[in-house]
Coordinates of C-alpha atoms and ligand atoms in Angstrom, one line a residue:
M1 CA 0.0 0.0 0.0
A2 CA 2.6 2.5 1.1
M3 CA 4.9 1.1 -1.5
K4 CA 2.4 1.6 -4.2
F5 CA 1.7 5.2 -3.1
N6 CA 5.4 6.0 -3.2
I7 CA 5.7 4.7 -6.7
L8 CA 2.8 6.7 -7.9
A9 CA 4.2 9.8 -6.3
I10 CA 7.6 9.2 -8.0
V11 CA 5.9 8.6 -11.3
A12 CA 3.8 11.7 -10.9
I13 CA 6.7 13.9 -10.1
L14 CA 8.7 12.5 -13.0
A15 CA 6.0 13.0 -15.4
A16 CA 5.2 16.4 -14.1
T17 CA 8.8 17.5 -14.5
L18 CA 8.9 16.2 -18.0
H19 CA 5.8 17.9 -19.0
C20 CA 6.5 21.2 -17.4
S21 CA 9.9 21.5 -19.0
V22 CA 8.2 21.9 -22.3
A23 CA 5.2 24.0 -21.3
Q24 CA 6.6 27.1 -22.9
R25 CA 4.2 29.7 -24.3
T26 CA 4.6 32.4 -26.8
H27 CA 2.8 35.7 -26.2
I28 CA 2.5 38.2 -29.1
V29 CA 2.5 41.5 -27.3
G30 CA -0.7 43.3 -28.1
D31 CA -1.8 40.5 -30.4
S32 CA -2.9 42.1 -33.7
L33 CA -2.1 45.5 -32.5
G34 CA 1.6 44.7 -32.4
W35 CA 4.1 47.0 -30.6
L36 CA 3.3 50.6 -31.4
V37 CA 1.9 53.8 -29.9
P38 CA -1.6 52.4 -29.2
P39 CA -4.4 54.6 -30.5
G40 CA -6.1 54.7 -27.1
G41 CA -3.0 55.0 -24.9
S42 CA -1.4 52.5 -22.5
I43 CA -4.7 50.9 -21.6
A44 CA -4.2 48.7 -24.7
Y45 CA -1.2 46.9 -23.2
T46 CA -2.6 46.9 -19.7
T47 CA -5.7 45.2 -21.0
W48 CA -3.7 42.8 -23.1
A49 CA -1.4 41.8 -20.2
S50 CA -4.4 41.3 -17.8
K51 CA -5.6 38.5 -20.0
Q52 CA -2.3 36.6 -20.1
T53 CA -0.5 34.4 -17.7
F54 CA 3.3 34.7 -17.8
T55 CA 5.6 32.0 -16.6
V56 CA 9.4 31.8 -16.6
G57 CA 10.4 30.3 -19.9
D58 CA 7.6 31.9 -21.9
V59 CA 8.5 34.1 -24.9
L60 CA 7.3 37.6 -25.6
I61 CA 7.2 38.6 -29.2
F62 CA 7.2 42.4 -29.8
N63 CA 6.1 43.0 -33.3
F64 CA 7.4 46.2 -34.8
P65 CA 9.3 47.4 -37.8
T66 CA 13.0 48.0 -37.1
G67 CA 13.8 51.6 -37.0
I68 CA 10.6 53.2 -35.9
H69 CA 10.2 51.4 -32.5
N70 CA 12.3 49.4 -30.2
V71 CA 11.8 47.6 -26.9
A72 CA 13.7 48.3 -23.7
Q73 CA 13.4 46.5 -20.4
V74 CA 13.5 49.1 -17.6
T75 CA 13.1 49.5 -13.9
R76 CA 9.7 50.2 -12.4
T77 CA 10.8 53.8 -11.6
S78 CA 11.9 54.4 -15.2
F79 CA 8.7 52.7 -16.4
D80 CA 6.5 55.0 -14.3
A81 CA 8.4 58.1 -15.4
C82 CA 9.0 56.9 -19.0
N83 CA 12.7 57.6 -18.3
T84 CA 14.5 56.2 -21.4
T85 CA 18.1 56.7 -20.2
S86 CA 20.1 53.6 -19.4
P87 CA 17.6 50.8 -19.7
I88 CA 18.4 47.3 -18.4
S89 CA 18.4 46.0 -22.0
L90 CA 17.5 47.3 -25.4
T91 CA 16.4 45.4 -28.5
T92 CA 16.4 47.5 -31.7
N93 CA 15.5 44.8 -34.3
G94 CA 11.8 43.9 -34.7
P95 CA 10.2 41.6 -34.3
A96 CA 11.9 40.9 -31.0
N97 CA 11.6 37.6 -29.2
I98 CA 12.3 38.0 -25.5
T99 CA 12.4 35.0 -23.3
L100 CA 11.3 35.5 -19.7
T101 CA 14.1 34.2 -17.6
T102 CA 13.2 35.5 -14.2
A103 CA 10.0 35.7 -12.1
G104 CA 8.6 39.0 -10.8
E105 CA 7.5 42.2 -12.4
H106 CA 9.0 43.1 -15.8
Y107 CA 8.7 46.5 -17.5
Y108 CA 9.1 47.3 -21.1
I109 CA 8.9 50.6 -23.0
C110 CA 9.8 52.0 -26.4
T111 CA 12.6 54.6 -26.1
F112 CA 11.7 56.5 -29.2
S113 CA 10.7 60.1 -28.4
S114 CA 7.5 60.3 -26.4
H115 CA 6.3 56.8 -27.4
C116 CA 6.3 55.7 -23.9
D117 CA 4.4 58.8 -22.7
L118 CA 1.8 58.1 -25.4
G119 CA 1.3 54.6 -24.1
Q120 CA 3.8 52.3 -25.7
K121 CA 4.7 50.6 -22.4
L122 CA 4.0 47.2 -21.0
A123 CA 4.2 45.9 -17.4
I124 CA 3.8 42.2 -16.7
N125 CA 4.0 39.8 -13.7
V126 CA 6.0 36.7 -14.4
S127 CA 5.4 33.7 -12.1
A128 CA 8.0 31.2 -11.2
A129 CA 8.3 27.8 -13.0
P130 CA 5.0 26.2 -13.4
S131 CA 3.6 24.2 -10.4
T132 CA 3.6 20.5 -10.7
S133 CA -0.2 20.3 -10.7
P134 CA -2.6 21.6 -13.3
P135 CA -3.6 25.2 -12.8
P136 CA -5.9 25.6 -9.8
Q137 CA -8.5 27.7 -11.7
S138 CA -9.9 25.9 -14.6
A139 CA -10.6 29.3 -16.2
T140 CA -7.0 29.9 -16.8
P141 CA -6.3 29.4 -20.4
S142 CA -3.7 26.7 -20.6
P143 CA -1.8 25.2 -23.5
V144 CA -4.0 22.6 -25.0
P145 CA -1.9 20.0 -26.9
A146 CA -4.3 19.4 -29.7
P147 CA -7.3 21.2 -31.0
S148 CA -10.3 19.8 -29.2
P149 CA -12.7 18.1 -31.5
S150 CA -15.6 20.3 -30.7
R151 CA -16.5 23.5 -29.0
T152 CA -19.2 26.1 -29.3
P153 CA -19.0 28.2 -32.4
Q154 CA -16.9 31.3 -31.9
T155 CA -17.5 34.8 -33.1
Y156 CA -14.3 36.5 -34.0
I157 CA -14.0 40.3 -34.5
V158 CA -11.4 40.5 -37.2
G159 CA -8.4 42.4 -35.8
D160 CA -10.1 42.8 -32.5
N161 CA -10.0 46.4 -31.4
L162 CA -8.2 47.4 -34.6
G163 CA -11.2 46.5 -36.7
W164 CA -11.0 46.1 -40.4
L165 CA -8.9 48.9 -42.0
V166 CA -5.6 49.5 -43.6
P167 CA -3.4 48.5 -40.7
P168 CA -0.6 50.9 -39.7
G169 CA 2.0 48.2 -39.9
G170 CA 0.8 46.4 -43.0
S171 CA -0.7 43.0 -43.5
L172 CA 1.3 41.6 -40.5
A173 CA -1.5 42.8 -38.3
Y174 CA -4.1 40.4 -39.7
R175 CA -1.6 37.6 -40.1
T176 CA -0.6 37.9 -36.4
W177 CA -4.3 38.1 -35.4
A178 CA -5.1 35.0 -37.4
A179 CA -2.1 33.1 -36.1
T180 CA -3.4 33.0 -32.6
K181 CA -6.9 31.7 -33.5
T182 CA -8.4 28.3 -34.4
F183 CA -11.1 28.5 -37.0
L184 CA -13.7 25.8 -37.2
V185 CA -16.6 25.3 -39.6
G186 CA -19.5 27.2 -38.0
D187 CA -17.4 30.0 -36.5
I188 CA -18.3 33.6 -37.5
L189 CA -16.0 36.4 -38.7
V190 CA -17.2 39.9 -38.0
F191 CA -15.5 42.6 -40.1
N192 CA -16.0 45.9 -38.3
F193 CA -15.3 48.8 -40.5
T194 CA -16.5 52.3 -41.5
S195 CA -19.1 51.7 -44.2
G196 CA -18.3 53.7 -47.3
A197 CA -14.6 53.8 -46.5
H198 CA -14.0 50.0 -46.7
D199 CA -15.7 46.8 -47.7
V200 CA -14.9 43.1 -47.5
A201 CA -15.0 40.5 -50.2
V202 CA -14.2 36.8 -50.4
V203 CA -11.3 36.2 -52.8
T204 CA -11.7 33.3 -55.0
S205 CA -8.1 32.1 -55.2
K206 CA -4.9 32.2 -53.3
A207 CA -3.1 33.7 -56.4
A208 CA -5.6 36.6 -56.5
Y209 CA -5.2 37.1 -52.8
D210 CA -1.4 37.2 -53.0
S211 CA -1.5 39.6 -55.9
C212 CA -4.4 41.6 -54.5
N213 CA -6.4 41.1 -57.7
T214 CA -9.7 42.6 -56.6
S215 CA -11.4 41.6 -59.8
A216 CA -11.3 38.0 -58.7
T217 CA -13.6 38.4 -55.7
E218 CA -17.2 37.6 -54.9
T219 CA -19.5 40.6 -54.5
P220 CA -18.2 42.7 -51.6
I221 CA -20.2 43.3 -48.5
T222 CA -20.3 47.1 -48.1
T223 CA -22.2 47.5 -44.8
S224 CA -20.5 47.1 -41.5
P225 CA -20.4 45.0 -39.4
A226 CA -20.2 42.2 -42.0
R227 CA -20.8 38.8 -40.5
I228 CA -19.5 35.9 -42.4
T229 CA -20.1 32.3 -41.3
L230 CA -17.4 29.8 -42.1
T231 CA -19.2 27.1 -43.9
S232 CA -16.4 25.1 -45.4
P233 CA -13.0 23.8 -44.4
G234 CA -9.7 25.0 -46.0
E235 CA -8.1 28.3 -46.8
H236 CA -10.3 31.4 -47.0
F237 CA -9.2 34.8 -48.2
Y238 CA -10.7 38.2 -47.6
V239 CA -9.7 41.6 -48.9
C240 CA -11.0 45.2 -49.0
T241 CA -11.7 46.1 -52.7
F242 CA -11.0 49.8 -52.3
P243 CA -8.0 50.9 -54.3
Q244 CA -4.7 50.1 -52.7
H245 CA -6.2 48.9 -49.5
C246 CA -5.4 45.2 -50.1
S247 CA -1.8 45.9 -51.1
L248 CA -1.4 48.1 -48.1
G249 CA -2.3 45.2 -45.9
Q250 CA -6.1 45.1 -45.6
K251 CA -6.2 41.4 -46.3
L252 CA -6.9 38.3 -44.2
A253 CA -6.1 34.6 -44.9
I254 CA -7.3 31.9 -42.5
N255 CA -7.3 28.2 -42.4
V256 CA -10.6 26.6 -41.4
T257 CA -10.5 23.1 -40.0
G258 CA -13.1 20.6 -41.1
L259 CA -14.4 19.8 -37.7
A260 CA -17.7 21.4 -37.0
A261 CA -17.7 23.9 -34.2
T262 CA -20.4 22.3 -32.3
P263 CA -21.4 18.8 -31.2
T264 CA -25.1 19.6 -31.4
P265 CA -26.7 19.5 -34.8
I266 CA -27.0 22.8 -36.5
P267 CA -29.5 23.1 -39.4
S268 CA -27.3 22.6 -42.4
P269 CA -27.7 21.3 -45.9
V270 CA -24.5 19.4 -45.6
P271 CA -24.7 15.9 -44.2
T272 CA -23.4 16.0 -40.6
P273 CA -19.7 16.3 -41.1
A274 CA -18.3 13.3 -39.5
P275 CA -15.1 14.1 -37.8
T276 CA -12.3 13.3 -40.2
R277 CA -10.2 11.9 -37.5
P278 CA -11.9 9.8 -34.8
P279 CA -11.7 11.7 -31.6
P280 CA -9.7 10.1 -28.8
S281 CA -11.9 7.4 -27.4
G282 CA -11.1 8.1 -23.7
P283 CA -12.3 11.3 -22.3
V284 CA -15.8 11.8 -23.5
P285 CA -17.3 13.9 -20.7
A286 CA -20.0 12.0 -19.1
P287 CA -22.3 14.9 -18.1
A288 CA -24.7 16.8 -20.2
P289 CA -23.6 17.6 -23.8
S290 CA -23.9 21.3 -22.9
S291 CA -20.4 21.0 -21.5
T292 CA -18.4 22.1 -24.5
R293 CA -15.2 23.2 -22.8
H294 CA -12.0 21.7 -23.8
T295 CA -11.5 18.3 -22.4
P296 CA -8.0 17.2 -21.6
P297 CA -6.6 14.5 -23.9
P298 CA -6.3 11.1 -22.5
S299 CA -2.7 11.2 -21.4
G300 CA -1.3 14.6 -22.3
S301 CA -1.3 17.5 -20.0
T302 CA -2.0 16.2 -16.5
T303 CA -0.2 13.6 -14.5
A304 CA -2.3 12.6 -11.5
P305 CA -5.5 10.9 -12.3
A306 CA -7.6 14.0 -12.6
P307 CA -11.1 13.9 -11.2
A308 CA -13.7 13.4 -13.9
P309 CA -14.7 16.7 -15.4
S310 CA -17.5 17.7 -13.1
G311 CA -19.7 19.3 -15.6
P312 CA -19.6 22.9 -16.7
T313 CA -17.8 25.0 -14.2
A314 CA -18.5 28.7 -13.6
P315 CA -16.8 30.5 -16.5
S316 CA -18.9 31.9 -19.2
P317 CA -19.1 29.5 -22.1
A318 CA -17.9 31.6 -25.0
D319 CA -15.5 34.2 -23.9
D320 CA -12.1 32.9 -22.9
V321 CA -11.5 29.9 -25.0
S322 CA -8.6 31.4 -26.8
A323 CA -6.6 28.8 -28.5
P324 CA -2.9 28.6 -28.0
P325 CA -0.7 30.2 -30.7
A326 CA -0.5 27.8 -33.6
P327 CA 3.3 27.7 -33.7
N328 CA 3.3 26.0 -30.3
S329 CA 0.7 23.4 -30.6
A330 CA 2.6 21.0 -32.7
P331 CA 5.7 20.6 -30.6
S332 CA 3.8 20.6 -27.3
F333 CA 1.6 17.9 -28.7
S334 CA 4.3 15.6 -29.8
V335 CA 6.0 15.8 -26.4
A336 CA 2.8 15.6 -24.5
A337 CA 2.7 11.9 -24.9
L338 CA 6.0 11.5 -23.1
P339 CA 4.8 11.6 -19.5
F340 CA 2.4 8.8 -20.4
T341 CA 5.2 6.7 -21.9
F342 CA 7.3 7.2 -18.8
L343 CA 4.4 6.4 -16.6
S344 CA 4.0 3.1 -18.4
I345 CA 7.6 2.3 -18.3
A346 CA 7.9 3.2 -14.7
L347 CA 4.9 1.1 -13.7
A348 CA 6.1 -1.9 -15.8
F349 CA 9.5 -1.6 -14.0
F350 CA 8.0 -1.5 -10.5
Y351 CA 5.5 -4.3 -10.9
Ligands
NAG401 C1 16.6 58.8 -15.6 O1 17.3 57.6 -15.2 C2 18.7 57.9 -15.1 C3 19.4 56.6 -14.8 O2 18.7 55.8 -14.0 C4 18.9 58.9 -13.9 O3 20.3 59.2 -13.8 C5 18.1 60.2 -14.2 O4 18.2 61.1 -13.1 C6 16.7 59.9 -14.5 N1 16.0 61.0 -15.0 C7 14.9 61.5 -14.5 C8 14.4 62.8 -15.1 O5 14.4 61.0 -13.5
NAG402 C1 10.6 34.4 -32.7 O1 9.5 33.5 -32.4 C2 8.7 33.1 -33.5 C3 7.5 32.3 -33.1 O2 7.9 31.4 -32.1 C4 9.6 32.3 -34.5 O3 8.9 31.9 -35.6 C5 10.8 33.2 -34.9 O4 11.7 32.4 -35.7 C6 11.5 33.7 -33.7 N1 12.5 34.6 -34.1 C7 13.8 34.7 -33.6 C8 14.7 35.7 -34.1 O5 14.1 33.9 -32.7
NAG403 C1 2.5 41.6 -9.6 O1 2.1 40.9 -8.5 C2 2.2 41.5 -7.2 C3 1.9 40.5 -6.2 O2 0.7 39.8 -6.5 C4 1.4 42.8 -7.2 O3 1.6 43.4 -6.0 C5 1.8 43.7 -8.3 O4 1.0 44.8 -8.4 C6 1.8 42.9 -9.6 N1 2.4 43.8 -10.7 C7 1.8 44.0 -11.9 C8 2.6 44.8 -12.8 O5 0.8 43.4 -12.2
NAG404 C1 -16.9 48.5 -34.3 O1 -16.2 49.7 -34.3 C2 -16.8 50.8 -33.7 C3 -16.0 52.1 -34.0 O2 -14.7 51.8 -33.8 C4 -17.0 50.5 -32.3 O3 -17.7 51.6 -31.6 C5 -17.8 49.2 -32.1 O4 -17.9 48.9 -30.7 C6 -17.1 48.1 -32.8 N1 -18.0 46.9 -32.8 C7 -17.5 45.8 -32.5 C8 -18.5 44.6 -32.5 O5 -16.3 45.6 -32.1
NAG405 C1 -7.6 39.2 -62.0 O1 -8.7 38.3 -61.9 C2 -9.5 38.4 -63.1 C3 -10.7 37.5 -62.8 O2 -10.3 36.2 -62.4 C4 -8.6 37.9 -64.3 O3 -9.5 37.9 -65.5 C5 -7.5 38.8 -64.5 O4 -6.6 38.3 -65.5 C6 -6.7 38.9 -63.2 N1 -5.7 39.9 -63.3 C7 -4.4 39.7 -63.1 C8 -3.5 40.9 -63.2 O5 -4.0 38.6 -62.7
NAG406 C1 -3.1 26.6 -44.2 O1 -2.5 25.4 -43.9 C2 -1.7 24.9 -44.9 C3 -1.2 23.5 -44.5 O2 -0.9 23.4 -43.2 C4 -0.5 25.8 -45.1 O3 0.3 25.4 -46.1 C5 -1.1 27.2 -45.5 O4 0.0 28.1 -45.6 C6 -2.1 27.7 -44.4 N1 -2.7 28.9 -44.9 C7 -2.9 29.9 -44.1 C8 -3.6 31.1 -44.7 O5 -2.6 29.9 -42.9

């Protein structure tokens, strides 16, 4: 009995260590906004930071064009006063990847004239290496190894607060925005723009999208907000057909996965899209089908036998289901199986 408990403890620690060592996350500072003088002042970055969880080992990506911004780590005093002399460190080339190596408060500003005063400043709180157990609050967005096979349909405001316009930094804005999202059939894109100053049209081919050939589009939607439901998997392309707008960066390309965004039947002419890949057979949540939150994969992210998902917990269903940045998901998935392997080996060894 005691023996068995010890073995389990050892295995749990081993697996946890392994898992945590790869749980690195990438945070694109400001998301689609990038790193610039934010239109509404520093609240943009305050708001952004409040929605993130930073852990030692995570990477911040500051997206900016070299030569018109930079990123300096400074003391709290310098941050508060926007004092740009003798920063702790200075990175002049954008985009800048900064790995968080220490816990505690970190302060970043742009040292270009008055940029910090105008709000180009970011304060974050970095927590020490991840705990060995799953995050205590289930509401905390955590890296999910694989896209879960189903969830409620999401409504995405294209570009978030930026809306749909000619982005200050070019098409990178919408590429960055899209890179952090997972699009499923049934999700809705909302293009929020000034009617008369912009429109949005589906582009019929990748070539036309790449070359901004606005003759090769479907009929543009001219009234904002334009809601477009994603009805088919694959690549989808959108541009503004106003002269020059596309070539200046008002263009969006997304990848829609074939899995429907809801387990409950929606009225649809298409025969119910059977999941192309069979979902993992293990963790089908027993309780009501209304629970559409992510369910952990069978072996991946947790170590101790987690209690069965006890139905929908408090958090609001739609809001906070932000998917992890795409670049991370593949590696963390492939390694996620490791703890399980080790668990099996260790158990085989001890029994
Ligand atoms: C700015 O910081 C530098 C170095 O820390 C310090 O010498 C200087 O007095 C500060 N300037 C102001 C205006 O606080
Ligand atoms: C910065 O991070 C991004 C995303 O992880 C990666 O694609 C890029 O290569 C990195 N750049 C540098 C200079 O390390
Ligand atoms: C960081 O966390 C500490 C302790 O929880 C808190 O006092 C401080 O205000 C936080 N700083 C920031 C920048 O959020
Ligand atoms: C669309 O943009 C307008 C003006 O910027 C803003 O007032 C409104 O809240 C936005 N709507 C959405 C759904 O984001
Ligand atoms: C743009 O698309 C139209 C319609 O598909 C096509 O006829 C035309 O040749 C294209 N123009 C260029 C420059 O590729
Ligand atoms: C969509 O995914 C395919 C295959 O992974 C990739 O080659 C393509 O670049 C992606 N397109 C977009 C717009 O992300």
